[in-house]
Coordinates of C-alpha atoms and ligand atoms in Angstrom, one line a residue:
X1 CA 29.9 4.3 3.8
X2 CA 27.2 3.1 5.7
X3 CA 24.8 -0.1 5.5
X4 CA 20.8 0.8 6.8
X5 CA 18.6 -2.3 6.9
X6 CA 14.7 -1.1 7.6
X7 CA 12.3 -4.3 8.6
X8 CA 9.0 -4.9 7.7
X9 CA 7.4 -2.5 10.1
X10 CA 9.6 0.1 8.7
X11 CA 7.5 -1.0 5.4
X12 CA 4.6 -1.6 6.4
X13 CA 2.5 1.3 6.7
X14 CA 2.2 4.7 4.9
X15 CA 4.3 6.7 7.9
X16 CA 6.4 4.1 8.6
X17 CA 7.8 3.9 5.0
X18 CA 7.4 8.1 4.8
X19 CA 10.1 7.8 7.8
X20 CA 12.1 5.9 6.0
X21 CA 12.9 8.0 3.4
X22 CA 13.3 11.0 5.4
X23 CA 16.2 9.1 7.3
X24 CA 17.8 7.5 4.2
X25 CA 18.0 11.0 2.5
X26 CA 19.4 13.2 5.7
X27 CA 21.8 10.0 5.8
X28 CA 22.7 10.3 2.6
X29 CA 23.7 13.9 2.3
X30 CA 26.4 12.8 4.6
X31 CA 27.9 9.8 3.2
X32 CA 27.0 7.0 0.4
X33 CA 24.3 4.3 1.9
X34 CA 23.5 0.7 1.1
X35 CA 20.0 0.8 1.9
X36 CA 18.4 -2.8 2.4
X37 CA 14.5 -3.5 3.1
X38 CA 12.8 -6.4 4.2
X39 CA 8.8 -7.1 2.2
X40 CA 6.5 -5.2 3.7
X41 CA 5.2 -6.3 7.2
X42 CA 3.0 -9.2 7.5
X43 CA 3.5 -10.0 3.2
X44 CA 6.2 -13.0 4.2
X45 CA 3.7 -14.7 6.4
X46 CA 0.9 -13.8 4.0
X47 CA 3.1 -15.6 0.7
X48 CA 3.6 -18.9 2.8
X49 CA 0.2 -19.0 4.1
X50 CA -1.4 -18.5 0.4
X51 CA 1.3 -21.0 -0.9
X52 CA -0.4 -23.7 1.8
X53 CA -3.8 -22.7 0.1
X54 CA -3.1 -23.4 -3.0
X55 CA -1.4 -27.0 -2.5
X56 CA -4.3 -28.0 -0.7
X57 CA -6.6 -27.0 -4.1
X58 CA -8.5 -24.0 -2.1
X59 CA -10.0 -21.7 -4.3
X60 CA -9.5 -19.1 -1.8
X61 CA -5.8 -18.8 -2.4
X62 CA -6.8 -16.2 -5.1
X63 CA -8.6 -13.6 -2.4
X64 CA -5.5 -13.9 -0.9
X65 CA -3.2 -13.4 -3.5
X66 CA -5.8 -10.3 -4.5
X67 CA -5.4 -9.1 -0.9
X68 CA -1.0 -9.1 -1.1
X69 CA -1.7 -7.2 -4.8
X70 CA -3.8 -4.6 -3.2
X71 CA -1.7 -4.2 -0.3
X72 CA 0.9 -2.8 -2.6
X73 CA -0.8 -1.1 -4.9
X74 CA -2.1 0.6 -2.2
X75 CA 1.1 1.7 -0.6
X76 CA 2.0 3.2 -4.3
X77 CA -1.0 4.9 -4.9
X78 CA -0.8 6.5 -1.7
X79 CA 3.4 7.2 -1.2
X80 CA 4.4 8.0 -4.9
X81 CA 3.0 11.2 -5.8
X82 CA 4.5 11.7 -9.6
X83 CA 2.9 10.3 -12.5
X84 CA 5.3 9.3 -14.3
X85 CA 7.5 7.2 -11.5
X86 CA 3.5 5.8 -10.4
X87 CA 3.4 4.6 -13.7
X88 CA 6.7 3.3 -14.3
X89 CA 6.6 1.5 -11.0
X90 CA 3.2 0.1 -11.3
X91 CA 4.5 -1.7 -14.8
X92 CA 7.4 -3.4 -12.8
X93 CA 4.9 -4.3 -9.4
X94 CA 2.6 -5.4 -12.1
X95 CA 4.6 -7.7 -14.0
X96 CA 6.3 -8.9 -10.7
X97 CA 2.8 -10.0 -9.4
X98 CA 1.3 -11.3 -12.8
X99 CA 4.5 -13.7 -12.3
X100 CA 3.6 -14.6 -8.8
X101 CA 0.2 -15.5 -9.7
X102 CA 0.8 -17.4 -12.3
X103 CA 3.4 -20.0 -9.7
X104 CA 0.3 -19.7 -7.2
X105 CA -2.2 -20.9 -10.1
X106 CA 0.6 -23.8 -10.9
X107 CA 0.3 -25.2 -7.6
X108 CA -3.2 -24.9 -7.4
X109 CA -3.5 -27.4 -10.2
X110 CA -0.6 -29.6 -9.2
X111 CA -1.4 -29.5 -5.6
X112 CA 2.8 -29.3 -5.0
X113 CA 4.6 -27.0 -3.7
X114 CA 8.4 -28.0 -3.5
X115 CA 11.0 -26.2 -1.5
X116 CA 12.1 -24.6 -4.6
X117 CA 8.4 -23.0 -5.5
X118 CA 8.1 -21.9 -2.1
X119 CA 11.7 -20.4 -2.0
X120 CA 10.6 -18.6 -5.5
X121 CA 7.0 -17.5 -3.9
X122 CA 8.4 -15.8 -0.6
X123 CA 11.1 -13.8 -2.7
X124 CA 8.4 -12.0 -4.2
X125 CA 8.2 -10.0 -0.9
X126 CA 11.3 -8.3 -1.2
X127 CA 11.3 -7.9 -4.7
X128 CA 8.2 -5.8 -4.6
X129 CA 9.1 -4.2 -1.8
X130 CA 12.3 -2.9 -3.2
X131 CA 10.8 -1.7 -6.2
X132 CA 8.7 0.4 -4.2
X133 CA 11.2 1.8 -1.8
X134 CA 13.9 2.3 -4.7
X135 CA 11.0 4.0 -6.3
X136 CA 10.2 6.3 -3.8
X137 CA 13.9 7.3 -2.7
X138 CA 15.1 10.4 -4.3
X139 CA 18.1 9.3 -7.0
X140 CA 18.3 5.6 -5.0
X141 CA 19.9 2.8 -7.0
X142 CA 17.9 -0.3 -7.1
X143 CA 20.3 -3.9 -7.1
X144 CA 19.4 -7.4 -7.2
X145 CA 20.5 -9.5 -4.7
X146 CA 20.6 -12.2 -6.1
X147 CA 23.0 -11.6 -8.5
X148 CA 25.8 -11.1 -5.7
X149 CA 23.9 -13.2 -2.4
X150 CA 25.1 -16.6 -3.3
X151 CA 24.2 -19.8 -1.2
X152 CA 25.4 -23.3 -1.6
X153 CA 23.4 -26.6 -1.1
X154 CA 24.8 -27.9 2.4
X155 CA 23.4 -30.9 4.1
X156 CA 19.8 -30.2 2.6
X157 CA 20.2 -26.7 3.6
X158 CA 21.0 -23.6 1.8
X159 CA 24.3 -22.1 2.8
X160 CA 25.9 -18.7 2.3
X161 CA 29.2 -19.1 0.0
X162 CA 30.6 -16.1 1.9
X163 CA 33.8 -16.2 -0.4
X164 CA 32.1 -16.2 -3.6
X165 CA 29.5 -13.5 -2.1
X166 CA 31.9 -10.8 -0.9
X167 CA 33.9 -11.5 -4.2
X168 CA 30.7 -10.2 -6.1
X169 CA 29.6 -7.5 -3.4
X170 CA 33.0 -5.5 -3.7
X171 CA 32.2 -6.0 -7.6
X172 CA 29.0 -4.9 -7.8
X173 CA 29.6 -1.9 -6.0
X174 CA 33.3 -1.0 -6.6
X175 CA 31.3 2.7 -7.8
X176 CA 29.3 3.1 -5.4
X177 CA 26.3 5.3 -5.8
X178 CA 25.0 7.7 -3.2
X179 CA 22.5 5.3 -2.8
X180 CA 22.1 2.1 -3.3
X181 CA 18.7 0.2 -2.6
X182 CA 18.9 -3.6 -2.2
X183 CA 16.3 -6.4 -1.5
X184 CA 17.3 -8.6 1.8
X185 CA 16.6 -11.8 2.5
X186 CA 16.6 -13.1 -1.0
X187 CA 19.5 -14.8 -2.6
X188 CA 20.2 -17.6 -5.3
X189 CA 22.2 -21.4 -5.7
X190 CA 25.5 -20.7 -7.2
X191 CA 25.2 -24.1 -8.6
X192 CA 22.0 -24.3 -9.8
X193 CA 20.6 -20.4 -10.2
X194 CA 17.7 -21.1 -8.2
X195 CA 16.3 -18.9 -5.9
X196 CA 17.2 -18.8 -2.4
X197 CA 17.1 -17.3 1.1
X198 CA 18.6 -16.5 4.1
X199 CA 15.9 -17.8 7.1
X200 CA 13.0 -15.8 7.8
X201 CA 14.9 -12.5 9.0
X202 CA 17.4 -13.0 6.9
X203 CA 17.3 -9.4 5.7
X204 CA 19.6 -8.6 8.8
X205 CA 22.3 -11.0 7.6
X206 CA 21.8 -10.0 4.0
X207 CA 22.5 -6.4 5.5
X208 CA 25.8 -7.7 7.7
X209 CA 27.2 -9.2 4.8
X210 CA 27.1 -6.3 2.5
X211 CA 28.7 -3.7 5.9
X212 CA 31.4 -6.7 6.2
X213 CA 32.2 -6.7 2.7
X214 CA 32.4 -3.5 1.9
X215 CA 34.2 -2.8 5.3
X216 CA 31.6 0.1 6.2
X217 CA 31.7 2.2 9.4
X218 CA 28.3 2.1 10.2
X219 CA 25.8 -1.0 10.0
X220 CA 22.5 -0.1 11.2
X221 CA 19.7 -2.3 11.5
X222 CA 15.8 0.2 12.0
X223 CA 13.3 -1.5 14.1
X224 CA 10.9 -0.7 16.6
X225 CA 12.7 -0.7 19.2
X226 CA 15.8 1.1 20.1
X227 CA 18.5 -1.8 20.6
X228 CA 19.4 -4.9 22.1
X229 CA 17.0 -4.8 25.7
X230 CA 16.9 -6.8 28.7
X231 CA 14.1 -8.7 28.2
X232 CA 11.4 -8.8 26.1
X233 CA 9.3 -5.7 26.4
X234 CA 6.4 -7.2 25.2
X235 CA 6.5 -9.2 28.4
X236 CA 8.7 -7.8 31.2
X237 CA 7.9 -3.9 31.0
X238 CA 10.7 -2.9 33.1
X239 CA 12.9 -4.1 30.5
X240 CA 15.1 -1.2 29.0
X241 CA 17.5 -0.5 26.0
X242 CA 21.2 -1.9 26.6
X243 CA 23.8 1.1 25.5
X244 CA 26.5 -1.1 24.6
X245 CA 27.0 -5.0 23.9
X246 CA 30.6 -6.8 22.0
X247 CA 29.4 -8.7 18.7
X248 CA 30.3 -12.0 21.1
X249 CA 27.5 -10.6 23.7
X250 CA 25.6 -9.9 20.9
X251 CA 25.4 -13.1 19.7
X252 CA 24.5 -14.7 22.7
X253 CA 21.7 -12.8 23.0
X254 CA 20.5 -13.8 20.1
X255 CA 21.1 -17.1 20.2
X256 CA 19.6 -17.2 23.7
X257 CA 16.5 -16.0 21.7
X258 CA 16.6 -12.2 21.7
X259 CA 14.0 -11.4 18.8
X260 CA 16.1 -8.0 17.9
X261 CA 18.3 -9.2 15.0
X262 CA 18.5 -12.5 13.2
X263 CA 21.9 -14.5 14.8
X264 CA 23.8 -14.7 11.8
X265 CA 23.7 -11.1 11.6
X266 CA 26.5 -10.8 13.7
X267 CA 28.9 -13.5 11.8
X268 CA 30.5 -11.3 9.4
X269 CA 31.7 -9.4 12.2
X270 CA 33.4 -11.7 14.2
Ligands
LIG1 N1 10.6 -10.7 5.0 C1 11.6 -12.2 5.2 C2 11.0 -12.3 6.9 O1 9.4 -11.8 6.9 C3 12.9 -11.1 6.2 C4 13.2 -10.4 6.6 O2 12.4 -9.8 7.2 O3 13.9 -9.6 6.9 O4 10.9 -13.4 7.5
MG2 MG1 13.5 -9.2 11.6

């Protein structure tokens, strides 16, 4: 089996999400695949910025919320052509958006944005995008990452409980469907059940955790560059893609600032 992760840019536009569909359906003909997706490009930042507006009692949170909702509605209306599927998806998505609006409203009324509330808010990015992609890809089965990616609190931080998570991942995917679809980034605290996450950029890590636990043949991280590069191509025009790297070398590049993948992504493999 293979694990494929698609980041925000791959689910950012209609064109890129349709490419994602093609890649996944092509790969799934060869072997079972687990697909991990991020929020639609830019949505995580928007969710956080809107939370700040609400916290400061700024009425404009409503406009920002409407823009977020609109972005998802437009995506659905353009890419899901089957009437019944679109109707069902819209209901799911609208229910999620309604929850999100209520949370923002609470933040606005109380002027309080705890870490817990912020984590709940930011989780909607992946919850929404994963439902959309699961409907778009023929035969995809959606899984709730919060049921098997488990964190615990350590030194005021949320840290993955590797052993528990590995066991739960193996249990969840014991009968591997042809195409499984999983939201990246989000998790749940194993003790309190509150929604947590693996840190910004954490969808890569979700994919790596699943790939390692299931002993996948391959983990592919799809993004807008072809791989690790010798430098940031936005800064150094002559930067080129590195063909092969050991896990340790890749980890070093990440720790020295390579943005191509989230540093902990390599941990499950070393
Ligand atoms: N959506 C989250 C973020 O923007 C996680 C990810 O994209 O990997 O950080
Ligand atoms: Mg990323």
